[in-house]
Amino acid sequence: MNILAFILFLIIVGLTLVITYFASRRTKTTADFYTADSSLTGWQNGWAIAGDYMSAASFLGIAGMVALSGFDGFFYSIGFLVAYLVVLYIVAEPLRNLGKYTLADMIAARFNEKKVRGVAALNTISISTFYMIAQLVGAGALIKLLLGIDYLYSVIIVGILMTVYVVFGGMTATSWVQIVKAVLLMAGTFIISIIVLAKFDFSVIEMFKQMKTATPLGGDFLNPGNKFKDPLDTLSLNLALVLGTAGLPHILIRFFTVKDAITARKSVVYATWIIGIFYIMTIFLGFGAAAFVGYDKIIGANAAGNMAAPLLAEAIGGDFLFAFVSAVAFATILAVVAGLVLSAASAFAHDFYGHIIRKGQATDKEQVVAARWASIGVSVLSIILALFAQNMNVAFLVSLAFAVAASANLPIIVFTVFWKRFNTAGAVTGMLVGLVSSLLLVFLSPNVWSPVEGAAIFVGEPLFPLANPGIISIPIGFIAAIAGTLLSSKKADAKKFDEILVTANTGMKDPI
Amino acid sequence: MASNDSIAKETEGSASTDYTKIVQSQSFQELLRKKRNFIVPLSIFFMVFYFTLPILTSYSKVLNSIAFGTISWAWIFAFAQFIMTWTLCILYSKKAATFDRLVEKIVKEAKG
């Protein structure tokens, strides 16, 4: 065990608990719990969005992928960033204007029916849970490697901490943990990038030149096509990356933490700058790891390359930088899972309990209590699932979440705001078909089935050839929403659409 | 929307604000048109620009030729995606200021 890393882990955990303590004293109403009473500034929320987004998959995963497969790893960086244009142009402002606590609120603003809210909540919970299992599996593996603690205990420790943040501090604590972690992560990544660049005499051209001979791939390292060989699969992945973000529940609920659409827009702009700078630096992380850690050592520590960034920190900055980067990676996982617990728990407590079971009659206090119990329930469930998922590929679970988000949520968000004829039947069909088709295609894909034993969950020929279902399931989600609308005999309420149109574009609402 | 009662109130409330009248007003139509004229073409542009990269790298090797030093066009195109994202972000922020002014005007008109 690395003692320095362990001490820094404790300091970071202590810092986040202090934040949670202060946040818990301010968390009394449902609005406090779900949205930090919409009190964040654009700048703060921008950092919090960036924090939610720069998950372990981004930081550890992309660094490793660039280190092992060169250019192809960078596809993730590009897709994750360009996705913010979809969020900024199409989703952020209408969502803030129409919604209150959850994604279902926004859709229910137009279709106020229980089944619409129920299905929207189901989607949120499914997507958040997949994403969360991926983070927990990554967390378990990371802590096991760094501190030598068993996978079982690692997952339980992370699980308990994330539950504490959410149950006691709600959205206020989750946001501030996110902000602190995002600043630390940017600082760590910046320091590593500068050191890597210094080793190439601050010349990017020199860096690229040396990379031609630094890895077993040789000159091919700098060319596309090392990892993604099937063109259709590459396009499918890129489609899911660019459209998935705008349907991810834990990103979407971040727009309810600001007071209006203008602030929501500002926060996306800040987030885009922060995330963009971060993803540019993934090149230095990846190239640096390939050059100064080496292929064999990266693979030796973790076959998927997830340890490339911490190992690079150790190679160029010694024990302290290694400890710092490892502790930040740990904080990253904690913060992201806390955001995910909150999005799933909001859907349970606000949509299922508050609106469907209690028919909107629960008091404010009852709702906060329900949200806290829901957070505990979500945490326990995901910890148990993560224990079973120990040997599953983390990237598979994350890309699954993106594909499901783009197939099941995005069509509904877009049509709710922009399509006059869209109706309840279309919303329910679109969400259910998008969810089921993306899940089914993944279940039939090479991620789950492989003729080679141990390469996937089951041995056998995959019935669906693509690793990412996006290119099929996203159009299916859109078509199902359109077909459901057109085939239903029920006419859309034109008056209601006028109201939605005005509210989405101006924020004008009748006083409740 | 905290309870069914408030939903009922809200429906009553929608009778007090005539949303259809606002939608039909000149200022609101101008806002929709301005937004559409900005968002639709730029969204098409960034999607095309974005997908050109994986399409070119998947189906051809043209981007593997060297731009300068040992840096190939694939990397230049990849960096261009970052520049494009930031540029479109700045453009939208500037443009949105005119949307905000229109929204202010619409709200003022609606409140009479």
XYZ file of C-alpha atoms in Angstrom, chain A:
512
model
C 0.000 0.000 0.000
C 1.167 3.476 -0.873
C 1.018 5.402 2.443
C 1.125 8.844 0.812
C -1.750 7.913 -1.510
C -3.697 6.581 1.445
C -3.214 9.855 3.386
C -4.333 11.927 0.379
C -7.372 9.641 -0.021
C -8.262 10.378 3.604
C -7.769 14.136 3.148
C -10.049 14.192 0.101
C -12.689 12.063 1.791
C -12.482 14.353 4.846
C -12.872 17.454 2.671
C -15.946 16.039 0.931
C -17.489 15.075 4.273
C -16.984 18.621 5.567
C -18.771 19.907 2.440
C -21.570 17.413 3.072
C -21.876 18.516 6.705
C -22.354 22.171 5.751
C -24.675 21.257 2.876
C -26.805 19.051 5.126
C -27.550 22.024 7.382
C -29.002 23.827 4.365
C -30.931 20.858 2.976
C -34.446 21.056 4.385
C -36.950 21.288 1.532
C -37.447 19.108 -1.536
C -36.095 21.948 -3.692
C -32.914 21.978 -1.563
C -32.556 18.227 -1.890
C -33.180 17.834 -5.623
C -31.771 21.099 -7.015
C -29.814 22.929 -4.284
C -32.774 25.363 -4.412
C -31.641 26.375 -7.940
C -29.061 28.615 -6.293
C -25.905 27.809 -8.285
C -24.304 30.447 -10.510
C -23.470 29.718 -14.137
C -19.788 29.490 -13.319
C -20.343 27.086 -10.420
C -22.736 24.918 -12.389
C -20.326 24.893 -15.350
C -17.653 23.343 -13.130
C -20.209 20.956 -11.645
C -21.340 19.806 -15.120
C -17.705 19.342 -16.121
C -17.192 17.403 -12.899
C -20.170 15.144 -13.589
C -18.877 14.532 -17.068
C -15.172 13.926 -16.485
C -15.856 10.525 -14.966
C -13.405 7.737 -14.399
C -14.240 6.563 -17.918
C -13.047 9.913 -19.287
C -9.994 10.413 -17.147
C -8.675 6.887 -16.704
C -10.366 5.304 -19.731
C -9.449 7.782 -22.451
C -5.877 8.237 -21.198
C -5.463 4.479 -21.349
C -7.074 4.161 -24.727
C -4.910 6.872 -26.290
C -1.828 5.276 -24.721
C -2.685 1.825 -26.120
C -4.327 2.607 -29.465
C -3.215 6.132 -30.331
C -5.568 8.201 -32.433
C -8.641 5.987 -31.929
C -8.797 6.760 -28.209
C -9.130 10.424 -29.127
C -12.480 9.721 -30.843
C -14.020 9.550 -27.382
C -12.616 12.981 -26.462
C -14.015 14.530 -29.635
C -17.452 12.918 -29.347
C -17.846 13.730 -25.657
C -17.051 17.405 -26.385
C -19.039 18.000 -29.590
C -22.024 16.511 -27.737
C -22.191 19.757 -25.773
C -23.304 21.615 -28.880
C -26.399 19.382 -28.954
C -26.953 20.151 -25.277
C -26.421 23.898 -25.759
C -28.424 24.361 -28.955
C -31.340 22.028 -28.390
C -31.769 20.771 -24.836
C -30.486 23.007 -22.020
C -32.740 26.075 -22.144
C -36.128 24.416 -22.880
C -35.344 21.794 -20.237
C -34.653 24.480 -17.608
C -37.784 26.387 -18.590
C -40.113 23.372 -18.542
C -38.679 21.176 -15.814
C -38.479 21.379 -12.083
C -36.698 18.442 -10.452
C -36.475 15.612 -12.976
C -36.556 14.818 -16.680
C -40.064 13.383 -16.200
C -41.225 16.820 -14.975
C -40.322 18.285 -18.330
C -42.192 15.668 -20.343
C -45.117 15.744 -17.900
C -45.343 19.521 -18.398
C -46.825 18.652 -21.766
C -48.331 15.203 -21.188
C -49.592 15.169 -17.661
C -50.305 11.464 -17.439
C -49.055 8.933 -14.966
C -47.825 6.456 -17.567
C -45.676 9.102 -19.271
C -44.081 10.075 -15.989
C -43.673 6.440 -14.983
C -41.903 5.429 -18.194
C -39.657 8.515 -18.093
C -38.683 7.636 -14.530
C -38.002 4.034 -15.557
C -35.613 5.245 -18.276
C -33.798 7.535 -15.867
C -33.351 4.739 -13.356
C -32.152 2.218 -15.993
C -29.607 4.570 -17.541
C -28.287 5.860 -14.212
C -27.950 2.329 -12.868
C -25.893 1.091 -15.844
C -23.659 4.121 -15.631
C -23.284 3.661 -11.906
C -22.360 -0.026 -12.107
C -19.621 0.933 -14.588
C -18.232 3.566 -12.208
C -18.403 1.222 -9.220
C -16.661 -1.609 -11.065
C -13.941 0.888 -12.052
C -13.712 2.201 -8.502
C -13.358 -1.274 -7.074
C -10.573 -2.158 -9.487
C -8.753 1.151 -8.892
C -8.807 0.998 -5.092
C -7.806 -2.636 -5.154
C -4.777 -1.749 -7.264
C -3.787 1.340 -5.304
C -4.458 0.350 -1.740
C -4.596 -3.428 -1.976
C -8.095 -3.527 -0.466
C -10.358 -6.363 -1.698
C -12.761 -5.553 -4.536
C -15.717 -6.352 -2.279
C -14.653 -3.881 0.430
C -13.593 -1.234 -2.122
C -17.050 -1.201 -3.681
C -18.724 -1.109 -0.272
C -16.525 1.814 0.896
C -17.301 3.845 -2.241
C -20.959 2.884 -1.937
C -21.219 4.065 1.663
C -19.482 7.377 0.946
C -21.661 8.211 -2.059
C -24.776 7.378 -0.031
C -23.650 9.707 2.759
C -23.118 12.630 0.344
C -26.537 12.245 -1.230
C -28.629 11.304 1.821
C -27.287 14.089 4.038
C -26.205 16.773 1.606
C -28.549 16.275 -1.369
C -27.831 18.283 -4.491
C -25.894 21.006 -2.636
C -23.274 18.558 -1.352
C -23.218 16.612 -4.626
C -22.617 19.827 -6.598
C -19.833 21.104 -4.365
C -18.095 17.726 -4.219
C -18.305 17.807 -8.023
C -16.846 21.328 -8.250
C -13.939 20.616 -5.886
C -13.141 17.391 -7.695
C -13.300 19.034 -11.140
C -10.820 21.731 -10.043
C -8.460 19.118 -8.560
C -8.727 16.955 -11.675
C -7.987 19.869 -13.996
C -5.008 20.885 -11.828
C -3.579 17.352 -11.791
C -4.056 16.881 -15.513
C -2.503 20.282 -16.226
C 0.597 19.540 -14.146
C 1.118 16.181 -15.877
C 0.610 17.744 -19.314
C 3.195 20.461 -18.639
C 5.771 17.924 -17.428
C 5.136 15.686 -20.448
C 5.441 18.638 -22.801
C 8.657 19.766 -21.064
C 10.153 16.360 -21.757
C 9.631 17.037 -25.459
C 11.258 20.507 -25.156
C 7.788 22.110 -25.250
C 7.428 21.127 -28.899
C 4.263 19.373 -29.988
C 5.896 18.538 -33.318
C 8.787 16.882 -31.503
C 6.306 14.940 -29.360
C 4.490 13.544 -32.401
C 7.834 12.701 -34.008
C 9.020 10.683 -31.027
C 5.665 8.892 -30.706
C 6.338 7.187 -34.046
C 8.918 4.980 -32.386
C 7.686 4.964 -28.790
C 5.097 2.171 -28.980
C 4.786 -1.356 -30.401
C 2.382 0.102 -32.996
C 5.207 2.128 -34.528
C 4.125 4.745 -37.046
C 0.564 3.367 -36.997
C 0.151 4.725 -33.472
C -0.542 8.150 -34.952
C -3.050 6.844 -37.515
C -6.736 6.018 -37.031
C -7.886 2.406 -37.261
C -5.929 0.617 -34.528
C -8.904 -0.015 -32.288
C -11.967 0.692 -34.409
C -11.655 -1.389 -37.540
C -15.285 -1.866 -38.532
C -16.497 1.390 -40.174
C -20.134 0.877 -39.185
C -19.231 0.226 -35.566
C -17.047 3.348 -35.511
C -19.914 5.471 -36.831
C -22.320 3.853 -34.399
C -20.061 4.693 -31.466
C -19.617 8.268 -32.664
C -23.374 8.689 -33.034
C -24.020 7.415 -29.505
C -21.289 9.685 -28.097
C -22.562 12.873 -29.733
C -26.269 12.269 -29.034
C -26.036 10.377 -25.745
C -24.965 13.265 -23.520
C -28.177 15.192 -24.221
C -30.162 12.253 -22.804
C -28.069 11.415 -19.724
C -30.253 11.995 -16.643
C -27.438 13.006 -14.285
C -26.295 15.705 -16.720
C -29.848 16.881 -17.411
C -30.754 17.366 -13.728
C -27.791 19.756 -13.453
C -29.838 22.321 -15.381
C -32.364 22.483 -12.557
C -29.683 23.723 -10.136
C -29.640 27.179 -11.740
C -32.354 29.813 -11.581
C -33.225 30.353 -15.254
C -32.534 29.438 -18.880
C -29.921 32.188 -19.305
C -27.883 30.781 -16.421
C -28.390 27.254 -17.783
C -26.933 28.403 -21.106
C -23.997 30.093 -19.374
C -23.244 26.946 -17.430
C -23.114 24.856 -20.619
C -20.737 27.388 -22.189
C -18.398 27.329 -19.170
C -18.599 23.529 -19.068
C -17.727 23.307 -22.767
C -14.552 25.356 -22.242
C -13.474 23.349 -19.215
C -14.251 19.974 -20.780
C -12.624 20.949 -24.082
C -9.371 21.976 -22.403
C -9.447 18.763 -20.387
C -9.958 16.557 -23.445
C -7.135 18.312 -25.337
C -4.904 17.337 -22.432
C -5.902 13.656 -22.772
C -3.406 13.625 -25.653
C -0.561 14.489 -23.284
C -1.805 11.916 -20.762
C -2.055 9.204 -23.413
C 1.140 10.023 -25.319
C 3.052 10.534 -22.075
C 1.936 7.169 -20.715
C 2.839 5.430 -23.987
C 6.284 7.064 -24.027
C 7.307 7.089 -20.353
C 5.426 4.140 -18.844
C 5.423 1.809 -21.816
C 2.923 -0.598 -23.331
C 3.857 -3.666 -21.292
C 3.664 -1.924 -17.936
C 0.280 -0.307 -18.741
C -1.181 -3.620 -19.876
C 0.405 -5.375 -16.908
C -1.371 -3.107 -14.415
C -4.776 -3.282 -16.135
C -5.598 -4.931 -19.437
C -7.996 -2.135 -20.454
C -5.325 0.538 -19.853
C -7.194 2.158 -16.954
C -4.031 2.666 -14.902
C -2.144 4.599 -17.608
C -2.715 8.061 -16.078
C -1.716 7.208 -12.477
C 1.316 5.243 -13.733
C 2.355 8.212 -15.867
C 2.118 10.487 -12.831
C 4.386 8.100 -10.954
C 6.879 7.850 -13.814
C 7.306 11.585 -14.317
C 6.424 13.070 -10.933
C 7.307 10.414 -8.391
C 5.345 9.248 -5.365
C 3.615 12.499 -4.578
C 2.151 13.106 -8.039
C 1.128 9.432 -8.185
C -0.619 9.732 -4.835
C -2.274 12.994 -5.850
C -3.559 11.677 -9.181
C -4.795 8.452 -7.600
C -6.630 10.354 -4.889
C -8.190 12.645 -7.501
C -9.263 9.620 -9.561
C -10.898 8.240 -6.434
C -12.656 11.572 -5.779
C -13.794 11.573 -9.408
C -15.525 8.242 -9.010
C -17.095 9.258 -5.709
C -18.467 12.493 -7.120
C -19.843 10.950 -10.305
C -21.577 8.091 -8.512
C -23.102 10.591 -6.075
C -24.580 12.489 -9.043
C -25.926 9.233 -10.457
C -27.481 8.151 -7.153
C -29.198 11.519 -6.969
C -30.654 11.276 -10.473
C -32.001 7.763 -9.897
C -33.270 8.584 -6.402
C -35.061 11.724 -7.691
C -36.868 9.603 -10.269
C -37.920 7.111 -7.593
C -38.935 9.566 -4.915
C -40.302 12.465 -6.946
C -41.886 10.642 -9.895
C -42.871 7.190 -8.595
C -43.535 7.971 -4.942
C -44.545 11.630 -5.051
C -46.625 11.703 -8.211
C -47.777 8.150 -8.895
C -48.148 6.462 -5.496
C -49.051 9.517 -3.419
C -50.713 11.320 -6.345
C -48.919 14.544 -5.486
C -50.328 14.639 -1.954
C -47.084 14.042 -0.040
C -45.888 16.898 2.148
C -42.507 18.508 1.609
C -41.094 16.688 4.618
C -42.450 13.312 3.455
C -40.879 13.883 0.041
C -37.431 14.617 1.469
C -37.646 11.514 3.651
C -38.722 9.439 0.624
C -35.858 10.850 -1.462
C -33.355 9.932 1.260
C -34.682 6.374 1.521
C -34.688 6.105 -2.268
C -31.013 7.146 -2.303
C -30.175 4.397 0.168
C -32.162 1.873 -1.880
C -30.494 2.877 -5.150
C -27.046 2.688 -3.536
C -27.594 -0.750 -2.034
C -28.987 -2.107 -5.310
C -26.105 -0.758 -7.383
C -23.505 -2.047 -4.901
C -25.000 -5.538 -5.162
C -25.113 -5.338 -8.968
C -21.523 -4.052 -9.061
C -20.379 -7.053 -7.049
C -21.844 -9.359 -9.699
C -20.473 -7.213 -12.535
C -16.886 -7.365 -11.296
C -15.566 -8.983 -14.462
C -17.606 -7.013 -16.947
C -15.998 -4.541 -19.318
C -16.442 -1.006 -17.964
C -16.402 0.685 -21.371
C -19.243 -1.608 -22.462
C -21.464 -0.464 -19.600
C -20.729 3.224 -20.217
C -21.327 3.032 -23.955
C -24.532 1.116 -23.196
C -25.713 3.992 -21.000
C -24.934 6.501 -23.765
C -26.741 4.449 -26.402
C -29.802 3.947 -24.185
C -29.861 7.657 -23.306
C -29.704 8.677 -26.970
C -32.305 6.094 -28.068
C -34.832 6.374 -25.245
C -34.595 9.949 -23.917
C -33.391 12.242 -26.680
C -36.265 11.654 -29.182
C -38.811 12.471 -26.480
C -37.022 15.618 -25.307
C -36.733 16.899 -28.879
C -40.321 16.097 -29.887
C -41.838 17.424 -26.648
C -40.377 20.839 -27.384
C -40.441 20.992 -31.173
C -43.255 18.836 -32.567
C -46.813 20.085 -32.436
C -48.529 16.775 -33.262
C -46.538 14.734 -30.765
C -48.821 13.018 -28.225
C -48.905 10.755 -25.193
C -48.896 7.546 -27.223
C -45.829 8.728 -29.144
C -43.990 9.655 -25.954
C -44.674 6.322 -24.249
C -43.930 4.241 -27.385
C -40.740 6.188 -28.133
C -39.368 5.821 -24.621
C -40.221 2.128 -24.240
C -39.120 1.055 -27.726
C -35.903 3.102 -27.456
C -35.102 1.500 -24.108
C -35.965 -2.074 -25.076
C -34.336 -1.986 -28.525
C -31.040 -0.588 -27.274
C -30.924 -3.068 -24.402
C -31.869 -5.988 -26.645
C -29.275 -5.116 -29.302
C -26.565 -4.876 -26.654
C -27.657 -8.230 -25.260
C -27.257 -9.799 -28.736
C -23.965 -7.991 -29.440
C -20.319 -9.107 -29.348
C -20.041 -7.466 -25.889
C -22.171 -10.255 -24.493
C -21.518 -13.112 -26.943
C -18.106 -14.228 -28.175
C -16.960 -17.531 -29.666
C -13.750 -17.129 -27.640
C -14.230 -18.188 -24.036
C -13.640 -15.386 -21.505
C -13.828 -12.588 -24.110
C -17.487 -11.855 -23.310
C -20.163 -12.970 -20.862
C -21.452 -15.924 -22.903
C -19.746 -18.199 -25.395
C -21.425 -18.181 -28.803
C -21.878 -16.236 -32.020
C -23.328 -12.744 -31.528
C -26.645 -12.312 -33.399
C -26.039 -8.553 -33.746
C -22.620 -7.666 -35.190
C -22.022 -4.170 -33.735
C -20.491 -3.491 -30.332
C -22.460 -0.247 -30.102
C -26.180 -0.369 -30.947
C -26.563 3.397 -31.507
C -26.743 3.497 -35.292
C -29.756 1.145 -35.227
C -31.404 1.876 -31.869
C -31.320 5.702 -32.045
C -33.278 5.820 -35.333
C -35.605 3.136 -33.915
C -36.281 5.386 -30.900
C -37.118 8.351 -33.134
C -39.239 6.268 -35.535
C -41.159 4.656 -32.654
C -41.993 8.086 -31.235
C -43.221 9.248 -34.652
C -45.125 6.030 -35.382
C -46.751 5.989 -31.935
C -47.964 9.530 -32.514
C -49.291 9.007 -36.032
C -50.959 5.659 -35.299
C -52.753 6.911 -32.224
C -56.261 8.208 -32.771
C -55.836 10.770 -30.008
C -55.180 14.265 -31.312
C -52.502 16.369 -29.674
C -53.815 19.241 -27.569
C -52.935 22.285 -29.685
C -53.582 24.705 -26.830
C -51.246 22.755 -24.569
C -48.530 22.867 -27.218
C -48.865 26.644 -27.463
C -48.348 26.815 -23.725
C -45.276 24.525 -23.921
C -43.895 26.531 -26.815
C -44.182 29.790 -24.887
C -42.798 28.328 -21.651
C -39.903 26.517 -23.359
C -38.851 29.631 -25.236
C -39.513 32.366 -22.697
C -39.720 30.687 -19.290
C -43.148 32.288 -18.801
C -45.345 30.137 -16.562
C -48.594 30.806 -14.848
C -48.005 31.189 -11.146
C -48.682 27.921 -9.351
